[in-house]
Tab-separated table of C-alpha atoms in Angstrom:
chain	number	residue	atom	x	y	z
X	1	MET	CA	40.224	-45.961	102.729
X	2	GLY	CA	40.953	-43.797	99.682
X	3	SER	CA	40.973	-44.507	96.346
X	4	ILE	CA	43.720	-47.092	95.324
X	5	ILE	CA	44.098	-45.481	91.944
X	6	SER	CA	45.893	-42.094	91.933
X	7	THR	CA	43.650	-40.560	88.686
X	8	LYS	CA	46.049	-37.441	88.665
X	9	ASN	CA	48.345	-39.747	87.187
X	10	LYS	CA	47.278	-41.178	84.059
X	11	ILE	CA	49.977	-43.525	82.620
X	12	ASN	CA	48.718	-42.918	78.766
X	13	ASN	CA	51.650	-40.493	78.484
X	14	TYR	CA	54.760	-41.504	79.769
X	15	SER	CA	57.187	-39.013	79.343
X	16	GLN	CA	54.680	-36.222	80.716
X	17	HIS	CA	54.355	-38.601	83.747
X	18	LEU	CA	57.839	-39.644	84.163
X	19	LYS	CA	58.692	-35.940	84.104
X	20	LYS	CA	55.852	-35.416	86.782
X	21	PHE	CA	56.643	-38.408	89.172
X	22	ILE	CA	60.220	-37.835	89.343
X	23	ASN	CA	59.552	-34.162	90.382
X	24	VAL	CA	57.162	-34.954	93.075
X	25	PRO	CA	58.323	-38.516	94.312
X	26	GLU	CA	55.066	-40.093	96.211
X	27	ARG	CA	56.548	-41.737	99.351
X	28	LEU	CA	55.078	-44.308	101.918
X	29	ILE	CA	54.997	-42.582	104.996
X	30	SER	CA	54.876	-45.550	108.296
X	31	GLU	CA	51.884	-42.783	109.731
X	32	GLU	CA	49.634	-42.773	106.491
X	33	ILE	CA	49.935	-46.448	106.599
X	34	THR	CA	49.568	-46.976	109.916
X	35	LYS	CA	45.719	-44.744	110.162
X	36	ASP	CA	43.058	-46.506	109.390
X	37	LEU	CA	45.067	-50.138	109.423
X	38	LYS	CA	42.577	-52.516	110.746
X	39	THR	CA	44.956	-55.230	111.234
X	40	LYS	CA	45.220	-57.811	114.685
X	41	VAL	CA	49.187	-58.573	113.830
X	42	VAL	CA	50.609	-57.505	110.741
X	43	GLY	CA	51.869	-53.848	110.758
X	44	ASN	CA	51.845	-53.439	114.704
X	45	THR	CA	54.936	-51.150	114.097
X	46	ILE	CA	55.820	-49.705	110.637
X	47	VAL	CA	59.186	-48.463	109.601
X	48	THR	CA	60.333	-47.070	106.091
X	49	TYR	CA	63.598	-46.900	104.830
X	50	GLU	CA	64.743	-44.595	101.605
X	51	SER	CA	67.342	-47.165	100.714
X	52	THR	CA	68.694	-50.204	102.158
X	53	THR	CA	70.404	-53.508	100.367
X	54	SER	CA	67.741	-55.684	101.626
X	55	THR	CA	64.778	-54.994	104.120
X	56	MET	CA	65.554	-59.020	104.565
X	57	ASP	CA	69.257	-57.643	106.153
X	58	ILE	CA	67.435	-55.134	108.495
X	59	ALA	CA	64.703	-57.550	109.548
X	60	LYS	CA	67.419	-60.589	110.440
X	61	LYS	CA	69.261	-58.086	112.662
X	62	LEU	CA	65.690	-57.078	114.358
X	63	ALA	CA	65.023	-60.434	114.458
X	64	HIS	CA	67.749	-60.688	117.548
X	65	THR	CA	66.024	-57.766	119.629
X	66	GLY	CA	62.841	-57.512	121.226
X	67	PHE	CA	60.673	-56.325	118.325
X	68	LYS	CA	56.861	-56.220	117.948
X	69	ASN	CA	55.485	-59.241	116.524
X	70	GLY	CA	54.138	-57.951	113.002
X	71	THR	CA	56.457	-55.597	112.462
X	72	VAL	CA	56.900	-54.568	108.895
X	73	ILE	CA	60.096	-52.899	107.400
X	74	PHE	CA	59.475	-50.984	103.893
X	75	ALA	CA	62.158	-49.766	101.240
X	76	GLU	CA	61.916	-47.100	98.936
X	77	GLU	CA	64.873	-48.749	97.473
X	78	GLN	CA	66.617	-52.208	97.640
X	79	THR	CA	70.296	-52.104	96.745
X	80	HIS	CA	70.282	-56.180	96.589
X	81	GLY	CA	66.790	-57.167	96.966
X	82	LYS	CA	66.450	-60.888	97.028
X	83	GLY	CA	65.229	-64.132	95.080
X	84	ARG	CA	66.418	-66.889	95.599
X	85	SER	CA	69.654	-67.471	93.643
X	86	ASP	CA	70.554	-65.476	90.640
X	87	HIS	CA	66.973	-63.908	90.447
X	88	LEU	CA	67.737	-60.434	92.006
X	89	TRP	CA	64.408	-58.615	92.436
X	90	TYR	CA	65.158	-54.960	91.066
X	91	CYS	CA	62.578	-52.585	91.317
X	92	PRO	CA	63.002	-48.699	90.479
X	93	LYS	CA	63.138	-46.092	93.736
X	94	HIS	CA	59.351	-44.704	94.945
X	95	LYS	CA	57.758	-47.555	92.309
X	96	GLY	CA	57.391	-50.804	94.044
X	97	LEU	CA	56.145	-52.068	97.604
X	98	LEU	CA	58.903	-53.728	98.741
X	99	PHE	CA	58.774	-54.767	102.521
X	100	THR	CA	59.355	-58.029	104.956
X	101	LEU	CA	57.122	-58.930	107.772
X	102	LEU	CA	58.540	-60.232	110.879
X	103	LEU	CA	56.067	-62.924	112.595
X	104	LYS	CA	56.967	-64.876	115.639
X	105	HIS	CA	54.821	-68.134	115.198
X	106	ASN	CA	56.343	-71.738	115.821
X	107	MET	CA	54.668	-73.606	113.097
X	108	HIS	CA	54.252	-77.396	113.300
X	109	PRO	CA	56.646	-78.734	109.950
X	110	ASP	CA	53.876	-80.017	108.085
X	111	HIS	CA	52.426	-76.829	107.564
X	112	LEU	CA	55.424	-74.547	106.884
X	113	CYS	CA	54.711	-75.245	103.086
X	114	LEU	CA	51.399	-73.315	103.461
X	115	LEU	CA	53.199	-70.445	104.892
X	116	THR	CA	54.272	-69.698	100.996
X	117	GLY	CA	51.147	-70.119	99.483
X	118	THR	CA	49.377	-67.932	101.912
X	119	ILE	CA	51.168	-64.657	101.265
X	120	ALA	CA	50.756	-65.833	97.329
X	121	VAL	CA	47.093	-65.578	98.328
X	122	SER	CA	46.876	-62.403	100.144
X	123	ILE	CA	48.626	-60.524	97.222
X	124	THR	CA	46.898	-61.827	94.879
X	125	GLU	CA	43.274	-61.461	96.393
X	126	THR	CA	44.529	-57.887	97.081
X	127	ILE	CA	45.353	-57.037	93.634
X	128	ARG	CA	42.210	-59.100	92.225
X	129	GLU	CA	39.845	-56.927	94.702
X	130	THR	CA	40.814	-53.507	95.016
X	131	LEU	CA	42.471	-53.414	91.461
X	132	HIS	CA	40.278	-55.406	89.649
X	133	LEU	CA	43.412	-56.844	88.038
X	134	PRO	CA	43.253	-61.182	86.984
X	135	ALA	CA	46.225	-61.500	89.018
X	136	GLU	CA	47.298	-65.231	89.240
X	137	ILE	CA	49.807	-67.388	91.189
X	138	LYS	CA	52.471	-69.498	89.469
X	139	TRP	CA	52.971	-72.023	92.336
X	140	PRO	CA	54.593	-71.565	94.618
X	141	ASN	CA	55.765	-67.998	94.943
X	142	ASP	CA	55.168	-65.695	91.814
X	143	ILE	CA	52.388	-63.044	91.058
X	144	LEU	CA	51.596	-63.231	87.419
X	145	ILE	CA	48.695	-60.814	85.647
X	146	ASP	CA	48.602	-62.119	82.052
X	147	GLY	CA	51.339	-64.568	82.344
X	148	LYS	CA	53.613	-61.754	83.257
X	149	LYS	CA	55.438	-61.485	86.698
X	150	ALA	CA	54.547	-58.901	89.067
X	151	GLY	CA	55.660	-59.922	92.318
X	152	GLY	CA	56.951	-62.236	94.466
X	153	VAL	CA	56.993	-64.066	98.030
X	154	LEU	CA	60.377	-65.067	99.741
X	155	VAL	CA	60.385	-66.414	103.053
X	156	GLU	CA	63.396	-66.815	105.331
X	157	LEU	CA	63.879	-68.211	108.933
X	158	GLU	CA	65.402	-66.947	111.639
X	159	LYS	CA	65.853	-68.007	115.388
X	160	GLY	CA	65.459	-64.804	117.486
X	161	LEU	CA	65.704	-64.560	121.140
X	162	LYS	CA	64.793	-67.667	123.042
X	163	LYS	CA	65.434	-69.446	120.010
X	164	GLN	CA	61.973	-68.258	118.810
X	165	THR	CA	61.502	-69.159	115.230
X	166	ILE	CA	61.086	-66.038	113.501
X	167	PHE	CA	59.443	-66.251	109.744
X	168	LEU	CA	61.057	-63.193	107.860
X	169	ILE	CA	58.208	-62.534	105.157
X	170	GLY	CA	59.719	-60.924	102.212
X	171	ILE	CA	57.368	-59.034	99.905
X	172	GLY	CA	58.115	-57.370	96.206
X	173	ILE	CA	55.205	-56.312	94.125
X	174	ASN	CA	56.120	-53.892	91.365
X	175	VAL	CA	53.568	-50.852	91.269
X	176	ASN	CA	54.492	-48.082	89.792
X	177	VAL	CA	56.681	-49.313	87.379
X	178	VAL	CA	56.639	-48.116	83.558
X	179	GLU	CA	57.596	-50.352	80.799
X	180	ASN	CA	60.959	-48.950	80.011
X	181	GLU	CA	62.150	-49.343	83.559
X	182	LEU	CA	61.228	-53.032	83.351
X	183	PRO	CA	64.523	-55.525	83.974
X	184	LYS	CA	65.390	-57.113	80.733
X	185	GLN	CA	66.304	-60.887	80.378
X	186	THR	CA	64.450	-61.921	83.405
X	187	ARG	CA	63.416	-65.627	84.108
X	188	LEU	CA	59.567	-64.704	83.627
X	189	PRO	CA	58.410	-61.231	81.504
X	190	ALA	CA	58.013	-58.615	84.176
X	191	THR	CA	55.090	-55.866	84.279
X	192	SER	CA	53.711	-53.947	86.825
X	193	LEU	CA	50.086	-53.138	88.168
X	194	ALA	CA	50.354	-49.708	86.743
X	195	ILE	CA	51.080	-50.794	83.131
X	196	GLU	CA	48.516	-53.324	83.643
X	197	ASN	CA	46.183	-51.039	85.245
X	198	LYS	CA	46.851	-48.216	82.740
X	199	GLU	CA	46.927	-45.814	85.946
X	200	PHE	CA	49.388	-45.108	88.286
X	201	ILE	CA	48.212	-46.967	91.960
X	202	ASP	CA	48.490	-44.786	95.340
X	203	ARG	CA	51.366	-47.080	96.981
X	204	ILE	CA	49.785	-46.309	100.335
X	205	SER	CA	46.256	-46.656	99.927
X	206	LEU	CA	47.670	-50.181	98.041
X	207	ALA	CA	49.970	-51.150	100.932
X	208	ARG	CA	47.150	-50.702	103.976
X	209	ALA	CA	45.129	-53.037	101.937
X	210	LEU	CA	47.519	-55.519	101.334
X	211	LEU	CA	48.608	-55.776	105.173
X	212	GLN	CA	45.559	-55.819	105.871
X	213	ASN	CA	44.894	-59.076	104.004
X	214	VAL	CA	47.970	-60.555	104.437
X	215	ASP	CA	46.925	-60.402	108.524
X	216	LYS	CA	43.478	-61.679	107.724
X	217	TRP	CA	44.634	-64.839	105.982
X	218	TYR	CA	47.855	-65.347	108.864
X	219	THR	CA	45.267	-65.460	110.607
X	220	ILE	CA	43.284	-68.440	108.776
X	221	LEU	CA	46.628	-69.884	108.686
X	222	ARG	CA	47.568	-69.269	112.459
X	223	ASP	CA	43.668	-70.616	113.372
X	224	GLU	CA	44.811	-73.817	111.186
X	225	HIS	CA	41.843	-73.826	108.717
X	226	PHE	CA	44.260	-74.853	106.319
X	227	ARG	CA	41.198	-75.933	103.535
X	228	TYR	CA	40.425	-72.162	103.315
X	229	ILE	CA	44.012	-71.112	101.902
X	230	THR	CA	44.238	-74.500	99.856
X	231	GLU	CA	40.992	-74.206	98.086
X	232	ARG	CA	42.141	-70.439	97.689
X	233	TRP	CA	45.529	-71.258	96.245
X	234	LYS	CA	44.033	-73.522	94.189
X	235	GLU	CA	41.443	-70.646	92.396
X	236	PHE	CA	44.436	-68.331	91.993
X	237	CYS	CA	47.003	-70.977	90.534
X	238	ILE	CA	47.657	-71.056	87.026
X	239	THR	CA	49.941	-74.025	87.325
X	240	ILE	CA	46.963	-76.197	87.859
X	241	GLY	CA	46.494	-77.749	84.244
X	242	LYS	CA	49.877	-77.073	82.909
X	243	LYS	CA	52.202	-79.438	81.491
X	244	LEU	CA	55.063	-79.424	82.897
X	245	THR	CA	58.379	-80.967	84.060
X	246	ILE	CA	59.412	-80.839	87.606
X	247	THR	CA	62.715	-82.073	89.479
X	248	ASP	CA	61.877	-83.761	92.467
X	249	CYS	CA	64.861	-85.708	94.638
X	250	GLY	CA	67.270	-84.973	91.796
X	251	LYS	CA	64.788	-86.966	89.550
X	252	GLU	CA	62.642	-85.369	86.798
X	253	TYR	CA	59.153	-85.758	85.946
X	254	THR	CA	57.315	-84.606	83.213
X	255	GLY	CA	53.149	-84.681	83.741
X	256	LYS	CA	49.821	-82.213	83.774
X	257	VAL	CA	49.236	-80.818	87.110
X	258	ILE	CA	45.854	-82.018	88.191
X	259	ASP	CA	45.947	-80.585	91.638
X	260	ILE	CA	47.614	-78.879	94.842
X	261	SER	CA	47.475	-81.011	98.174
X	262	ASN	CA	47.109	-80.265	101.552
X	263	ASN	CA	50.081	-79.054	102.310
X	264	GLY	CA	51.086	-77.196	99.316
X	265	GLY	CA	52.496	-80.020	96.841
X	266	LEU	CA	52.010	-80.642	93.374
X	267	MET	CA	49.497	-84.115	92.238
X	268	LEU	CA	50.860	-84.775	88.908
X	269	ARG	CA	49.610	-86.832	86.208
X	270	LEU	CA	52.544	-88.243	84.516
X	271	ASP	CA	52.682	-88.768	80.648
X	272	SER	CA	52.985	-93.039	81.932
X	273	GLY	CA	49.200	-92.072	83.257
X	274	GLN	CA	50.148	-92.658	86.678
X	275	ILE	CA	49.150	-90.025	89.577
X	276	LYS	CA	52.073	-89.108	91.937
X	277	ILE	CA	52.314	-86.598	94.603
X	278	PHE	CA	55.242	-84.315	94.651
X	279	ARG	CA	55.722	-82.936	98.359
X	280	GLY	CA	56.642	-78.959	97.759
X	281	GLU	CA	59.688	-78.939	99.803
X	282	HIS	CA	61.428	-81.476	97.229
X	283	THR	CA	60.194	-79.812	94.114
X	284	THR	CA	61.372	-77.440	91.834
X	285	VAL	CA	59.435	-76.484	88.587
X	286	LYS	CA	61.714	-76.871	85.800
X	287	SER	CA	59.826	-76.122	82.668
X	288	ILE	CA	56.690	-75.633	81.472
X	289	SER	CA	55.432	-77.526	77.867
X	290	SER	CA	55.400	-75.587	74.781
X	291	ASN	CA	51.603	-76.460	74.268
X	292	ASN	CA	50.948	-74.569	77.359
X	293	ARG	CA	50.710	-70.131	77.215
X	294	SER	CA	54.084	-69.308	78.235
X	295	TYR	CA	54.856	-67.941	81.592
F	1	MET	CA	95.821	-93.532	89.913
F	2	ASP	CA	92.697	-94.035	91.702
F	3	ILE	CA	91.418	-92.445	95.200
F	4	ILE	CA	92.244	-95.898	97.214
F	5	ASP	CA	96.307	-95.729	95.541
F	6	LYS	CA	96.317	-91.777	96.410
F	7	VAL	CA	95.371	-92.406	100.097
F	8	LYS	CA	97.789	-95.533	100.431
F	9	GLN	CA	100.471	-93.212	99.114
F	10	LEU	CA	99.487	-90.582	101.106
F	11	ILE	CA	99.889	-92.745	104.401
F	12	SER	CA	103.421	-94.133	103.166
F	13	ILE	CA	104.578	-90.272	102.865
F	14	MET	CA	102.916	-89.562	106.337
F	15	ASN	CA	104.595	-92.376	107.615
F	16	GLU	CA	107.968	-91.678	106.400
F	17	ASN	CA	108.040	-88.273	107.160
F	18	ASP	CA	106.645	-88.770	110.595
F	19	LEU	CA	103.710	-86.627	109.931
F	20	SER	CA	100.475	-86.312	111.965
F	21	GLU	CA	98.231	-84.567	109.453
F	22	ILE	CA	98.081	-84.174	105.509
F	23	GLU	CA	95.354	-82.672	103.488
F	24	ILE	CA	95.612	-82.077	99.387
F	25	HIS	CA	93.082	-80.344	97.505
F	26	GLU	CA	92.540	-81.240	93.777
F	27	ASP	CA	90.268	-80.983	90.826
F	28	VAL	CA	87.322	-83.006	92.143
F	29	ALA	CA	88.125	-84.207	95.419
F	30	LYS	CA	89.501	-82.628	99.011
F	31	ILE	CA	91.617	-85.713	100.769
F	32	ARG	CA	93.035	-84.820	104.941
F	33	ILE	CA	94.057	-88.061	106.919
F	34	LYS	CA	95.259	-87.204	110.085
F	35	LYS	CA	96.962	-89.742	112.929
F	36	SER	CA	95.437	-89.992	116.094
F	37	GLU	CA	96.467	-92.314	119.076
F	38	ILE	CA	94.037	-95.127	117.952
F	39	GLY	CA	94.754	-94.559	113.576
F	40	TYR	CA	93.855	-92.479	110.796
F	41	THR	CA	90.644	-89.891	110.282
F	42	PRO	CA	90.447	-89.905	106.656
F	43	THR	CA	88.285	-87.157	105.101
F	44	ILE	CA	87.635	-86.898	101.396
F	45	SER	CA	84.875	-84.546	100.184
F	46	PRO	CA	83.870	-82.842	97.213
F	47	SER	CA	86.217	-79.566	95.876
F	48	ALA	CA	84.896	-76.424	97.585
F	49	VAL	CA	84.740	-75.328	93.806
F	50	SER	CA	82.786	-78.142	92.040
F	51	SER	CA	79.244	-78.279	91.885
F	52	ILE	CA	79.442	-81.456	90.465
F	53	PRO	CA	77.858	-84.066	93.058
F	54	HIS	CA	80.960	-86.749	94.000
F	55	PRO	CA	80.676	-89.812	92.176
F	56	SER	CA	81.227	-91.867	95.025
F	57	LYS	CA	80.945	-91.849	99.054
F	58	PRO	CA	83.795	-91.523	100.709
F	59	GLN	CA	83.292	-94.894	103.107
F	60	GLN	CA	82.624	-96.709	99.690
F	61	VAL	CA	86.347	-95.982	98.745
F	62	LEU	CA	88.232	-96.147	101.925
F	63	PRO	CA	90.989	-98.815	102.100
F	64	PRO	CA	90.817	-101.535	104.636
F	65	GLN	CA	94.021	-100.681	106.546
F	66	VAL	CA	92.175	-97.178	106.859
F	67	LEU	CA	90.397	-96.891	110.002
F	68	VAL	CA	87.806	-94.142	110.409
F	69	LYS	CA	87.671	-93.107	114.044
F	70	GLU	CA	84.303	-93.719	115.089
F	71	THR	CA	84.651	-93.570	119.041
F	72	GLU	CA	85.589	-90.571	118.819
F	73	ASN	CA	83.009	-88.131	120.784
F	74	LEU	CA	82.238	-86.085	117.407
F	75	ALA	CA	78.723	-83.901	117.150
F	76	GLU	CA	76.451	-83.676	114.010
F	77	ILE	CA	74.337	-80.960	112.821
F	78	VAL	CA	71.011	-82.077	111.427
F	79	SER	CA	68.410	-80.734	109.202
F	80	PRO	CA	65.560	-78.540	111.243
F	81	MET	CA	63.378	-78.923	108.589
F	82	VAL	CA	62.218	-80.965	105.157
F	83	GLY	CA	63.753	-79.324	102.181
F	84	THR	CA	66.569	-78.819	99.868
F	85	PHE	CA	70.193	-79.039	100.785
F	86	TYR	CA	72.187	-76.007	99.636
F	87	ARG	CA	75.739	-75.212	100.397
F	88	ALA	CA	76.376	-71.690	99.371
F	89	ASN	CA	73.833	-68.608	100.068
F	90	ALA	CA	73.579	-68.328	96.244
F	91	PRO	CA	74.158	-70.374	93.510
F	92	GLY	CA	77.909	-69.946	92.327
F	93	ALA	CA	79.156	-68.510	95.517
F	94	ASP	CA	81.582	-69.953	97.801
F	95	PRO	CA	80.227	-72.732	100.058
F	96	CYS	CA	79.515	-71.714	103.744
F	97	VAL	CA	81.962	-74.084	105.219
F	98	ASN	CA	83.571	-76.711	104.034
F	99	VAL	CA	86.142	-79.623	105.330
F	100	GLY	CA	88.143	-78.437	107.971
F	101	ASP	CA	86.936	-75.119	108.592
F	102	ILE	CA	86.349	-73.797	112.566
F	103	VAL	CA	83.021	-73.179	113.011
F	104	ASN	CA	81.186	-71.731	116.329
F	105	GLU	CA	77.563	-71.472	117.289
F	106	GLU	CA	76.442	-68.398	115.292
F	107	THR	CA	78.351	-69.693	111.853
F	108	VAL	CA	76.044	-70.355	108.826
F	109	VAL	CA	76.864	-73.690	107.730
F	110	CYS	CA	74.271	-74.009	105.007
F	111	ILE	CA	70.587	-72.963	103.524
F	112	ILE	CA	67.535	-75.436	103.337
F	113	GLU	CA	65.101	-74.372	101.322
F	114	ALA	CA	61.438	-75.908	101.275
F	115	MET	CA	59.104	-73.765	98.849
F	116	LYS	CA	60.593	-70.570	98.945
F	117	ILE	CA	61.372	-70.471	102.446
F	118	MET	CA	65.270	-70.302	103.369
F	119	ASN	CA	66.748	-71.264	106.549
F	120	GLU	CA	69.941	-70.533	107.455
F	121	VAL	CA	71.150	-73.448	109.659
F	122	LYS	CA	73.872	-72.547	112.433
F	123	ALA	CA	76.514	-74.782	113.548
F	124	GLU	CA	74.753	-74.404	117.594
F	125	THR	CA	78.454	-75.882	118.292
F	126	THR	CA	82.074	-75.301	118.354
F	127	GLY	CA	84.488	-76.691	116.690
F	128	GLU	CA	85.818	-78.133	113.177
F	129	ILE	CA	83.653	-79.765	110.201
F	130	VAL	CA	85.090	-82.652	109.596
F	131	ASP	CA	82.630	-84.185	107.239
F	132	ILE	CA	79.795	-82.918	104.574
F	133	TYR	CA	76.813	-85.914	104.523
F	134	VAL	CA	74.583	-84.016	101.727
F	135	ASN	CA	75.667	-82.943	98.541
F	136	ASP	CA	74.585	-79.397	97.218
F	137	GLY	CA	70.837	-79.389	96.273
F	138	GLU	CA	69.992	-82.822	97.754
F	139	ALA	CA	66.533	-83.203	99.118
F	140	VAL	CA	67.125	-83.588	102.960
F	141	GLU	CA	64.783	-84.637	105.521
F	142	PHE	CA	63.747	-83.637	108.953
F	143	GLY	CA	66.306	-84.372	111.513
F	144	GLN	CA	68.728	-85.646	108.366
F	145	SER	CA	72.250	-85.732	109.444
F	146	LEU	CA	74.027	-82.561	107.599
F	147	PHE	CA	77.385	-82.010	109.101
F	148	ARG	CA	79.665	-83.997	111.215
F	149	VAL	CA	81.974	-81.507	113.453
F	150	ARG	CA	84.461	-82.198	116.405
F	151	PRO	CA	84.236	-79.935	119.283
F	152	SER	CA	86.760	-77.791	120.169
F	153	GLN	CA	88.603	-78.936	123.466
F	154	LYS	CA	87.387	-77.011	126.472
């Protein structure tokens, strides 16, 4: 695998670099990503789009066809990139890794929640191991570096042919975005891998490394080695040790997070001293106490 | 005027004018009463535009003379997973369906979210939505009834 860091592009001089970057945009090329890709399932087919509403939209249509399991759809630009709700995901053209992975998998409902964690672990581990940046997970799906959001995961379920369950795993990572291109007024402060790395990054090598890591962790999930996933999730999860307020079934609870449960839920020591486990499926993090680092 | 009086008044209007069905929309609720051979089928649901949970369940406010037609062969759409029920694709957007809407097998009726896993639930039946059991944002269990559907006549 080639170097992930694109050494010719130093980020120190923004204006000079921007000019160079706009004039010679580095493109994601399917064949380049596929070359030397060592995976069992993920990336069996790779398709890249120059611009689309959302790779999720394409994936949904594809899910109803005889697509190859592990198909990945990249887009250089999404005009309606999805986050849940009002948090639309925006990333300038040619500067992110925005893709949807389609997986056929009949998963037991109890383990469904580990899927988000599995993918979050894959992204975080890839950033740590290839770029040596201190990436962390904000439970359950945000990828942060130094408290700023660099990426995230969103999964949709679709019934494909013969009612087969298809997971559409949407991943968005800010890779070569510079400071003045970051979206303003976001829920969390934003950043990019290049800003944190102080160098631009070869997106093709990063994409390849990421797909390989997703493949590795997905295999662990498929083989039901759930403890490996929760242990790694805990290791990367910045939410553990934080005092926060969560909403669960319409009620609010405030306490300190002491653990992640085996199926991805949160274990809190409430202010009353009581220890309570919240199922991930019904839990929303409402706010982080002000005596924590803001993130 | 409370909701019981309103339903009584609507039934009077139906009888006086020989109507078989009546539906009114107000700020916080929608009331629909349909006369059939054995009585009335009332449906009271939160307004499509209101995100405020309805303060009471329809069954608790029905006047005694109104009969819920339980004998009718109605279908139910149930939750395929544990999660949080959303009536719309995004906050502020119109609900996927409202009471009275006609759905087919492919109609998306709601979203169930569990830890950022979004599941669009399809009706998987053809007919008219006659009841929505769950409020927007509420937690639901696997197999829990979400909607009641009157199947289309074949």
